[in-house]
CSV table of C-alpha atoms in Angstrom, one decimal:
chain,number,residue,atom,x,y,z
A,1,MET,CA,-7.9,-91.2,-34.8
A,2,ASN,CA,-10.1,-88.3,-35.8
A,3,LEU,CA,-9.1,-84.9,-37.3
A,4,THR,CA,-9.2,-83.1,-33.9
A,5,THR,CA,-6.3,-85.2,-32.5
A,6,PHE,CA,-3.8,-82.5,-33.1
A,7,ASN,CA,-6.1,-79.5,-32.6
A,8,SER,CA,-3.8,-77.8,-30.0
A,9,PHE,CA,-1.0,-77.4,-32.5
A,10,LYS,CA,-2.9,-74.5,-34.0
A,11,ASN,CA,-1.5,-72.5,-31.1
A,12,LYS,CA,2.1,-71.4,-31.8
A,13,ASN,CA,2.9,-71.1,-28.1
A,14,PHE,CA,1.7,-74.6,-27.4
A,15,THR,CA,3.7,-75.9,-30.3
A,16,LEU,CA,6.9,-74.2,-29.0
A,17,PHE,CA,6.2,-75.6,-25.5
A,18,PHE,CA,5.6,-79.1,-26.8
A,19,SER,CA,8.8,-79.2,-29.0
A,20,GLY,CA,11.1,-77.8,-26.3
A,21,GLN,CA,9.8,-80.1,-23.6
A,22,ALA,CA,10.0,-83.1,-25.9
A,23,VAL,CA,13.8,-82.6,-26.4
A,24,SER,CA,14.4,-81.8,-22.7
A,25,LEU,CA,12.4,-84.9,-21.6
A,26,LEU,CA,14.5,-87.1,-23.8
A,27,GLY,CA,17.5,-86.1,-21.6
A,28,THR,CA,15.4,-86.5,-18.5
A,29,TRP,CA,14.5,-90.1,-19.3
A,30,MET,CA,18.1,-90.9,-20.3
A,31,GLN,CA,19.2,-89.7,-16.9
A,32,LYS,CA,16.4,-91.6,-15.0
A,33,THR,CA,17.4,-94.8,-16.8
A,34,ALA,CA,21.1,-94.2,-16.0
A,35,VAL,CA,20.3,-93.6,-12.3
A,36,SER,CA,18.3,-96.8,-12.0
A,37,TRP,CA,20.9,-98.9,-13.7
A,38,LEU,CA,23.8,-97.3,-11.8
A,39,VAL,CA,22.2,-97.6,-8.4
A,40,TYR,CA,21.2,-101.3,-8.9
A,41,SER,CA,24.5,-102.3,-10.5
A,42,ILE,CA,26.5,-100.9,-7.6
A,43,THR,CA,24.2,-101.8,-4.7
A,44,GLN,CA,22.4,-104.9,-6.0
A,45,SER,CA,19.6,-103.7,-3.7
A,46,LYS,CA,15.9,-103.5,-4.7
A,47,LEU,CA,15.3,-101.3,-1.6
A,48,MET,CA,18.0,-98.8,-2.8
A,49,LEU,CA,16.1,-98.6,-6.1
A,50,GLY,CA,13.0,-97.6,-4.2
A,51,ILE,CA,14.9,-95.1,-2.2
A,52,SER,CA,16.4,-93.5,-5.3
A,53,VAL,CA,12.9,-93.0,-6.7
A,54,PHE,CA,11.7,-91.7,-3.3
A,55,ALA,CA,14.6,-89.2,-3.2
A,56,THR,CA,13.3,-87.4,-6.3
A,57,LEU,CA,9.5,-87.7,-5.9
A,58,PHE,CA,8.9,-87.1,-2.1
A,59,PRO,CA,10.6,-83.6,-2.0
A,60,THR,CA,8.3,-82.7,-5.0
A,61,ALA,CA,5.3,-83.8,-2.9
A,62,VAL,CA,6.5,-81.7,0.1
A,63,PHE,CA,7.2,-78.5,-1.9
A,64,SER,CA,4.5,-78.7,-4.6
A,65,ILE,CA,1.9,-77.0,-2.3
A,66,TYR,CA,4.2,-74.0,-2.0
A,67,GLY,CA,4.8,-74.2,-5.7
A,68,GLY,CA,1.1,-74.2,-6.4
A,69,ILE,CA,0.5,-71.1,-4.2
A,70,ILE,CA,3.4,-69.3,-6.0
A,71,ALA,CA,2.0,-70.3,-9.4
A,72,ASP,CA,-1.3,-68.6,-8.4
A,73,ARG,CA,0.4,-65.5,-7.0
A,74,TYR,CA,3.0,-64.8,-9.6
A,75,ASP,CA,3.6,-65.1,-13.4
A,76,ARG,CA,3.7,-68.8,-14.3
A,77,TYR,CA,5.9,-68.3,-17.4
A,78,THR,CA,8.6,-66.5,-15.3
A,79,ILE,CA,8.5,-69.3,-12.7
A,80,LEU,CA,8.9,-72.0,-15.3
A,81,LEU,CA,11.8,-70.1,-16.9
A,82,ILE,CA,13.6,-69.9,-13.5
A,83,THR,CA,13.0,-73.5,-12.6
A,84,GLN,CA,14.3,-74.7,-15.9
A,85,ILE,CA,17.5,-72.7,-15.5
A,86,ILE,CA,18.0,-74.2,-12.0
A,87,SER,CA,17.3,-77.7,-13.4
A,88,LEU,CA,20.0,-77.2,-16.0
A,89,LEU,CA,22.5,-76.4,-13.2
A,90,GLN,CA,21.4,-79.5,-11.3
A,91,ALA,CA,22.0,-81.6,-14.4
A,92,ILE,CA,25.5,-80.2,-14.8
A,93,LEU,CA,26.2,-81.0,-11.1
A,94,MET,CA,25.0,-84.6,-11.6
A,95,THR,CA,27.3,-85.0,-14.6
A,96,LEU,CA,30.3,-83.7,-12.7
A,97,ALA,CA,29.5,-85.9,-9.8
A,98,VAL,CA,29.5,-89.0,-12.0
A,99,ILE,CA,32.9,-88.0,-13.5
A,100,PHE,CA,34.7,-86.9,-10.3
A,101,PHE,CA,33.1,-88.7,-7.4
A,102,LYS,CA,32.7,-92.3,-8.6
A,103,GLU,CA,33.4,-93.9,-5.2
A,104,ASN,CA,30.4,-92.2,-3.5
A,105,ILE,CA,28.3,-91.8,-6.5
A,106,VAL,CA,25.1,-93.5,-5.1
A,107,TRP,CA,24.9,-90.9,-2.3
A,108,TRP,CA,25.7,-88.1,-4.7
A,109,ILE,CA,22.9,-89.3,-6.9
A,110,ILE,CA,20.4,-89.4,-4.0
A,111,GLY,CA,21.5,-86.0,-2.7
A,112,LEU,CA,21.1,-84.3,-6.1
A,113,SER,CA,17.9,-86.2,-6.7
A,114,VAL,CA,16.5,-84.6,-3.6
A,115,LEU,CA,17.5,-81.2,-5.0
A,116,LEU,CA,15.8,-82.0,-8.3
A,117,GLY,CA,12.7,-83.0,-6.4
A,118,ILE,CA,12.6,-79.7,-4.7
A,119,ILE,CA,12.9,-77.9,-8.0
A,120,ASN,CA,10.2,-80.0,-9.5
A,121,GLY,CA,7.9,-79.0,-6.6
A,122,PHE,CA,7.9,-75.4,-7.9
A,123,ASP,CA,8.2,-76.4,-11.6
A,124,ALA,CA,5.3,-78.8,-12.0
A,125,PRO,CA,2.4,-76.7,-10.8
A,126,ALA,CA,3.6,-73.7,-12.9
A,127,ARG,CA,4.1,-75.9,-16.0
A,128,GLN,CA,0.7,-77.7,-15.6
A,129,SER,CA,-1.1,-74.4,-15.0
A,130,LEU,CA,0.6,-72.7,-17.9
A,131,VAL,CA,-0.9,-75.1,-20.5
A,132,LEU,CA,-4.3,-73.4,-20.4
A,133,GLU,CA,-2.6,-70.0,-21.2
A,134,LEU,CA,-0.9,-71.5,-24.3
A,135,ILE,CA,-4.2,-72.3,-26.1
A,136,VAL,CA,-6.7,-69.8,-27.5
A,137,ASP,CA,-9.8,-72.1,-27.6
A,138,LYS,CA,-10.1,-73.3,-24.0
A,139,THR,CA,-12.3,-76.3,-25.1
A,140,ASP,CA,-9.0,-77.7,-26.5
A,141,LEU,CA,-7.6,-78.1,-22.9
A,142,PRO,CA,-8.3,-81.9,-22.7
A,143,ASN,CA,-6.6,-82.3,-26.1
A,144,ALA,CA,-3.6,-80.2,-25.1
A,145,LEU,CA,-3.2,-82.2,-21.9
A,146,ALA,CA,-3.4,-85.5,-23.8
A,147,LEU,CA,-0.9,-84.3,-26.4
A,148,ASN,CA,1.4,-83.1,-23.5
A,149,SER,CA,1.2,-86.6,-22.0
A,150,SER,CA,1.9,-88.2,-25.4
A,151,MET,CA,5.0,-86.1,-25.6
A,152,VAL,CA,6.1,-87.2,-22.1
A,153,ASN,CA,5.6,-90.8,-23.0
A,154,LEU,CA,7.2,-90.6,-26.5
A,155,SER,CA,10.2,-89.3,-24.6
A,156,LYS,CA,9.9,-92.2,-22.2
A,157,LEU,CA,9.9,-94.6,-25.2
A,158,ILE,CA,12.9,-93.1,-27.0
A,159,GLY,CA,15.0,-91.9,-24.0
A,160,PRO,CA,15.5,-95.2,-22.2
A,161,ALA,CA,16.3,-97.0,-25.4
A,162,ILE,CA,19.0,-94.4,-26.3
A,163,ALA,CA,20.2,-94.5,-22.6
A,164,GLY,CA,20.7,-98.3,-22.8
A,165,PHE,CA,22.8,-98.0,-25.9
A,166,VAL,CA,24.8,-95.0,-24.5
A,167,LEU,CA,25.4,-96.7,-21.2
A,168,GLU,CA,26.9,-99.8,-22.9
A,169,HIS,CA,29.0,-98.0,-25.5
A,170,PHE,CA,29.9,-94.6,-24.0
A,171,GLY,CA,29.3,-94.7,-20.3
A,172,ASP,CA,27.0,-93.1,-17.7
A,173,ALA,CA,28.7,-89.7,-17.8
A,174,VAL,CA,27.5,-89.2,-21.4
A,175,CYS,CA,23.9,-90.0,-20.3
A,176,PHE,CA,24.0,-87.4,-17.6
A,177,GLY,CA,25.7,-84.9,-19.8
A,178,SER,CA,23.1,-85.4,-22.6
A,179,ASN,CA,20.4,-84.4,-20.1
A,180,ALA,CA,22.2,-81.1,-19.3
A,181,VAL,CA,22.5,-80.3,-23.0
A,182,SER,CA,18.8,-81.0,-23.6
A,183,PHE,CA,17.8,-78.1,-21.4
A,184,ILE,CA,19.0,-75.7,-24.1
A,185,ALA,CA,16.0,-76.7,-26.2
A,186,VAL,CA,13.4,-76.0,-23.6
A,187,LEU,CA,15.0,-72.7,-22.6
A,188,THR,CA,15.1,-71.6,-26.3
A,189,SER,CA,11.4,-72.5,-26.8
A,190,LEU,CA,10.4,-70.6,-23.7
A,191,LEU,CA,12.2,-67.5,-24.8
A,192,LEU,CA,10.6,-67.7,-28.3
A,193,MET,CA,7.1,-67.7,-26.8
A,194,LYS,CA,4.9,-64.5,-26.7
A,195,ILE,CA,2.5,-64.9,-23.8
A,196,PRO,CA,0.5,-62.1,-22.3
A,197,ARG,CA,1.8,-61.6,-18.8
A,198,GLN,CA,-0.3,-63.1,-16.1
A,199,ILE,CA,-1.9,-60.5,-13.8
A,200,VAL,CA,0.2,-60.7,-10.6
A,201,ASN,CA,-1.8,-61.3,-7.5
A,202,PRO,CA,0.6,-61.6,-4.5
A,203,LYS,CA,-2.4,-62.0,-2.0
A,204,THR,CA,-0.2,-60.9,0.8
A,205,ASP,CA,-3.3,-60.7,3.0
A,206,LYS,CA,-3.6,-64.5,3.0
A,207,SER,CA,-1.2,-66.9,4.7
A,208,ILE,CA,0.0,-70.1,3.0
A,209,LYS,CA,-2.1,-72.1,5.4
A,210,LYS,CA,-5.3,-70.3,4.5
A,211,GLU,CA,-4.6,-70.7,0.8
A,212,PHE,CA,-3.9,-74.4,1.2
A,213,VAL,CA,-7.1,-74.8,3.2
A,214,GLU,CA,-9.0,-72.9,0.5
A,215,ALA,CA,-7.7,-75.3,-2.1
A,216,LEU,CA,-8.8,-78.3,0.0
A,217,LEU,CA,-12.3,-76.9,0.4
A,218,ILE,CA,-12.6,-76.5,-3.4
A,219,ILE,CA,-11.6,-80.1,-3.8
A,220,LYS,CA,-13.9,-81.3,-1.1
A,221,GLY,CA,-16.8,-79.4,-2.7
A,222,ASN,CA,-16.3,-81.0,-6.1
A,223,ARG,CA,-16.9,-84.8,-6.2
A,224,MET,CA,-15.3,-85.2,-9.7
A,225,ILE,CA,-12.0,-83.6,-8.5
A,226,ALA,CA,-12.1,-85.3,-5.1
A,227,SER,CA,-12.8,-88.8,-6.5
A,228,SER,CA,-10.1,-88.4,-9.2
A,229,ILE,CA,-7.5,-87.4,-6.6
A,230,ILE,CA,-8.4,-90.3,-4.3
A,231,PHE,CA,-8.2,-92.8,-7.2
A,232,THR,CA,-4.8,-91.3,-8.1
A,233,ALA,CA,-3.6,-91.7,-4.6
A,234,LEU,CA,-4.5,-95.4,-4.3
A,235,MET,CA,-3.1,-96.2,-7.8
A,236,GLY,CA,0.0,-94.2,-7.0
A,237,LEU,CA,0.6,-96.0,-3.7
A,238,LEU,CA,-0.2,-99.6,-4.8
A,239,VAL,CA,0.2,-100.0,-8.5
A,240,LEU,CA,2.2,-97.3,-10.4
A,241,PRO,CA,5.5,-98.1,-8.5
A,242,PHE,CA,5.7,-101.3,-10.4
A,243,SER,CA,8.2,-99.5,-12.7
A,244,THR,CA,10.7,-99.3,-9.8
A,245,LEU,CA,11.3,-103.0,-10.4
A,246,THR,CA,12.2,-102.8,-14.1
A,247,PRO,CA,15.9,-103.1,-13.5
A,248,VAL,CA,15.3,-106.3,-11.5
A,249,PHE,CA,13.3,-107.8,-14.4
A,250,ALA,CA,16.0,-106.7,-16.9
A,251,LYS,CA,18.9,-108.0,-14.9
A,252,ASP,CA,17.6,-111.0,-12.9
A,253,VAL,CA,14.4,-112.2,-14.7
A,254,PHE,CA,15.5,-111.8,-18.3
A,255,ASN,CA,19.3,-112.0,-17.6
A,256,GLY,CA,19.9,-108.9,-19.7
A,257,SER,CA,22.0,-105.8,-19.7
A,258,ALA,CA,21.5,-102.0,-19.6
A,259,SER,CA,20.1,-102.2,-23.1
A,260,THR,CA,17.5,-104.7,-21.9
A,261,LEU,CA,16.4,-102.1,-19.2
A,262,GLY,CA,16.3,-99.5,-21.9
A,263,VAL,CA,14.0,-101.6,-24.1
A,264,ILE,CA,11.7,-102.5,-21.2
A,265,ASP,CA,11.3,-98.8,-20.1
A,266,GLY,CA,11.0,-97.9,-23.8
A,267,PHE,CA,8.1,-100.2,-24.3
A,268,ILE,CA,6.4,-98.8,-21.2
A,269,GLY,CA,6.8,-95.5,-22.9
A,270,LEU,CA,5.4,-96.9,-26.2
A,271,GLY,CA,2.2,-98.2,-24.5
A,272,ALA,CA,1.7,-95.0,-22.6
A,273,PHE,CA,2.3,-92.9,-25.8
A,274,LEU,CA,-0.3,-94.9,-27.6
A,275,GLY,CA,-2.6,-94.5,-24.7
A,276,ALA,CA,-2.1,-90.7,-24.7
A,277,MET,CA,-2.7,-90.5,-28.4
A,278,PHE,CA,-6.0,-92.5,-27.9
A,279,LEU,CA,-7.0,-90.0,-25.3
A,280,ALA,CA,-6.1,-87.1,-27.5
A,281,SER,CA,-8.4,-88.5,-30.3
A,282,LEU,CA,-11.5,-88.7,-28.0
A,283,LYS,CA,-14.4,-86.5,-29.0
A,284,GLN,CA,-15.5,-83.7,-26.7
A,285,GLY,CA,-18.1,-84.9,-24.3
A,286,THR,CA,-16.7,-88.4,-23.9
A,287,ASN,CA,-17.3,-89.9,-20.4
A,288,LEU,CA,-13.7,-89.7,-19.2
A,289,THR,CA,-14.4,-91.3,-15.8
A,290,MET,CA,-15.6,-94.6,-17.5
A,291,ILE,CA,-12.6,-94.6,-19.8
A,292,LEU,CA,-10.4,-94.2,-16.7
A,293,ALA,CA,-12.0,-97.2,-15.0
A,294,LYS,CA,-11.8,-99.4,-18.1
A,295,ASN,CA,-8.2,-98.5,-18.9
A,296,SER,CA,-7.1,-99.0,-15.3
A,297,PHE,CA,-8.6,-102.6,-15.5
A,298,LEU,CA,-6.6,-103.1,-18.7
A,299,PHE,CA,-3.5,-101.8,-16.9
A,300,GLY,CA,-4.0,-104.6,-14.3
A,301,ILE,CA,-4.5,-107.3,-16.9
A,302,GLY,CA,-1.3,-106.2,-18.7
A,303,LEU,CA,0.7,-106.3,-15.4
A,304,LEU,CA,-0.7,-109.7,-14.5
A,305,PHE,CA,0.5,-111.4,-17.6
A,306,PHE,CA,3.8,-109.5,-17.6
A,307,SER,CA,4.6,-110.6,-14.1
A,308,GLN,CA,3.9,-114.3,-14.8
A,309,THR,CA,5.8,-114.9,-18.1
A,310,ASP,CA,9.5,-115.7,-18.5
A,311,ASN,CA,9.3,-115.2,-22.2
A,312,TYR,CA,11.0,-111.8,-22.9
A,313,PHE,CA,9.0,-111.0,-26.0
A,314,LEU,CA,5.6,-111.9,-24.5
A,315,ALA,CA,6.5,-109.9,-21.4
A,316,ILE,CA,7.2,-106.8,-23.6
A,317,PHE,CA,3.9,-107.2,-25.4
A,318,PHE,CA,1.9,-107.5,-22.1
A,319,LEU,CA,3.8,-104.6,-20.6
A,320,THR,CA,3.0,-102.4,-23.6
A,321,LEU,CA,-0.7,-103.4,-23.2
A,322,GLY,CA,-0.7,-102.5,-19.5
A,323,SER,CA,1.1,-99.2,-20.1
A,324,PHE,CA,-1.6,-98.2,-22.6
A,325,GLY,CA,-4.1,-98.5,-19.8
A,326,MET,CA,-1.8,-96.9,-17.2
A,327,MET,CA,-1.7,-93.7,-19.2
A,328,SER,CA,-5.3,-92.9,-18.2
A,329,VAL,CA,-4.4,-92.9,-14.5
A,330,ARG,CA,-2.1,-89.9,-15.0
A,331,THR,CA,-3.7,-88.1,-18.0
A,332,ILE,CA,-7.5,-88.4,-17.3
A,333,THR,CA,-7.3,-87.6,-13.6
A,334,ASN,CA,-5.2,-84.5,-14.5
A,335,THR,CA,-7.7,-83.5,-17.1
A,336,ILE,CA,-10.7,-83.9,-14.8
A,337,VAL,CA,-8.9,-81.8,-12.2
A,338,GLN,CA,-8.0,-79.0,-14.7
A,339,VAL,CA,-11.4,-78.9,-16.4
A,340,ASN,CA,-13.3,-78.6,-13.2
A,341,VAL,CA,-11.3,-75.8,-11.4
A,342,ALA,CA,-11.3,-72.0,-11.9
A,343,ASN,CA,-8.1,-70.4,-13.2
A,344,GLU,CA,-7.4,-68.4,-10.0
A,345,TYR,CA,-7.3,-71.7,-8.0
A,346,ARG,CA,-5.6,-73.8,-10.7
A,347,GLY,CA,-2.1,-73.7,-9.4
A,348,ARG,CA,-3.1,-74.7,-5.8
A,349,VAL,CA,-5.5,-77.5,-6.8
A,350,ILE,CA,-3.1,-78.9,-9.3
A,351,SER,CA,-0.4,-78.8,-6.6
A,352,VAL,CA,-2.6,-80.8,-4.3
A,353,TYR,CA,-3.1,-83.4,-7.1
A,354,LEU,CA,0.7,-83.4,-7.7
A,355,MET,CA,1.4,-83.7,-4.0
A,356,VAL,CA,-0.8,-86.7,-3.8
A,357,LEU,CA,0.8,-88.4,-6.9
A,358,THR,CA,4.4,-87.5,-6.0
A,359,SER,CA,4.0,-88.6,-2.4
A,360,THR,CA,2.2,-91.9,-2.9
A,361,VAL,CA,4.5,-93.1,-5.7
A,362,PRO,CA,7.8,-92.8,-3.8
A,363,ILE,CA,6.3,-94.3,-0.7
A,364,GLY,CA,4.9,-97.1,-2.8
A,365,SER,CA,8.3,-97.5,-4.5
A,366,VAL,CA,10.0,-98.1,-1.1
A,367,LEU,CA,7.2,-100.5,-0.2
A,368,VAL,CA,7.4,-102.4,-3.4
A,369,GLY,CA,11.2,-102.6,-3.1
A,370,GLY,CA,10.9,-103.9,0.4
A,371,VAL,CA,8.2,-106.5,-0.4
A,372,SER,CA,10.0,-107.8,-3.5
A,373,HIS,CA,13.0,-108.4,-1.4
A,374,TYR,CA,11.0,-111.2,0.4
A,375,ILE,CA,8.6,-112.5,-2.2
A,376,GLY,CA,10.4,-111.6,-5.5
A,377,ALA,CA,9.7,-109.0,-8.2
A,378,GLN,CA,7.3,-111.2,-10.2
A,379,ASN,CA,5.0,-112.0,-7.2
A,380,THR,CA,5.1,-108.4,-6.2
A,381,VAL,CA,3.9,-107.1,-9.6
A,382,LEU,CA,1.3,-109.9,-9.6
A,383,ILE,CA,-0.2,-108.5,-6.4
A,384,GLN,CA,-0.1,-105.0,-7.9
A,385,ALA,CA,-2.0,-106.2,-11.0
A,386,ILE,CA,-4.8,-107.7,-8.8
A,387,LEU,CA,-5.0,-104.5,-6.8
A,388,ALA,CA,-5.3,-102.4,-10.1
A,389,MET,CA,-8.2,-104.5,-11.3
A,390,MET,CA,-9.9,-104.3,-7.9
A,391,LEU,CA,-9.6,-100.5,-7.8
A,392,ALA,CA,-10.9,-100.2,-11.3
A,393,VAL,CA,-14.0,-102.3,-10.5
A,394,SER,CA,-14.6,-100.3,-7.2
A,395,TYR,CA,-14.4,-97.1,-9.1
A,396,VAL,CA,-17.1,-98.3,-11.6
A,397,PHE,CA,-19.4,-99.0,-8.6
A,398,TYR,CA,-18.7,-95.6,-7.2
A,399,LEU,CA,-19.5,-93.9,-10.5
A,400,ARG,CA,-22.8,-95.8,-10.7
A,401,ILE,CA,-23.8,-94.8,-7.2
A,402,GLU,CA,-23.0,-91.2,-7.9
A,403,ALA,CA,-25.1,-91.4,-11.2
A,404,LYS,CA,-28.1,-92.7,-9.2
A,405,LYS,CA,-27.8,-89.9,-6.7
A,406,GLU,CA,-27.9,-87.3,-9.5
A,407,LEU,CA,-31.1,-88.9,-10.9
A,408,GLU,CA,-32.9,-88.9,-7.5
């Protein structure tokens, strides 16, 4: 790890953003773990697990394009502040539902997950676009995005582990309540920031349709962005939803409890955190596309061995290895998109990227849940592992063809 790994922390605004989001995401992952465990414990249905993931992510996909347009039209900092306040209210409602509506809690969870998905549709484009405005030296953007991903995955490492302990000893209401409390940190960090206000550009002369088409034309005209988004779509549909089945592995394959699920999800977070730190330590000018292909192949290898071992400790090791590679799918593709787009189109192009990611993963989650019902969780993840390696090899061939075209 070289001395530039933590370059972005030179920026006070980014440091505040990082610390506030880190605390808030701990609560988010605690809630996600509690949702998965609660839904599967009550329904014993792999399909319902997929639906619970779909309920959050698909609304994000639908509304993210509107969120991207708004992020380009209005002040991104203000948008983020508003969405975080509304997210706090959603977390409070989820906690109250778990306490007072236990009999119909699965449907309350799905309904409030849909609400959270809609909020995230406006929150994510503004939050992703804002990162550039938090750093002074714009060449630090890849580093900032990698550190941001490391924070997300460190939270994913710690949050589920805490959630497993809390679920067993204090109950699900405490998990949901902790998420609500965690929003205080992110709101405080946002209020402490001093960011020059973004020049407001309502663009009232353009319709939403025209602005969306404009974003698509920009993507179509840039092969780097287009290929990254297509690769993300395929991985999101076919491979990334493997995590939908972690409650099944915890409960049925390893005969564990809520703590087992917390450990499994925690080690996914550990591998992804190490992967993000590796990406943050890369020197400027590194060929990110080849790193993406190699790490995606590693992702497939890790999933292959994880799916075929009944030894809990070996499974955890291979899952961590796979998660290290998985991190590139989300972080490098995001970096490629952000580095190659002008700031005035940033919100919309990022929203298309997020729309692809957040639509393919929930659809894939339902697909994975349905398939595993017939062939089992282990065989399903085995197929996903093979698909990951095939996609990685195909991407390498694509990159070589593009390189030859540039030389001609």
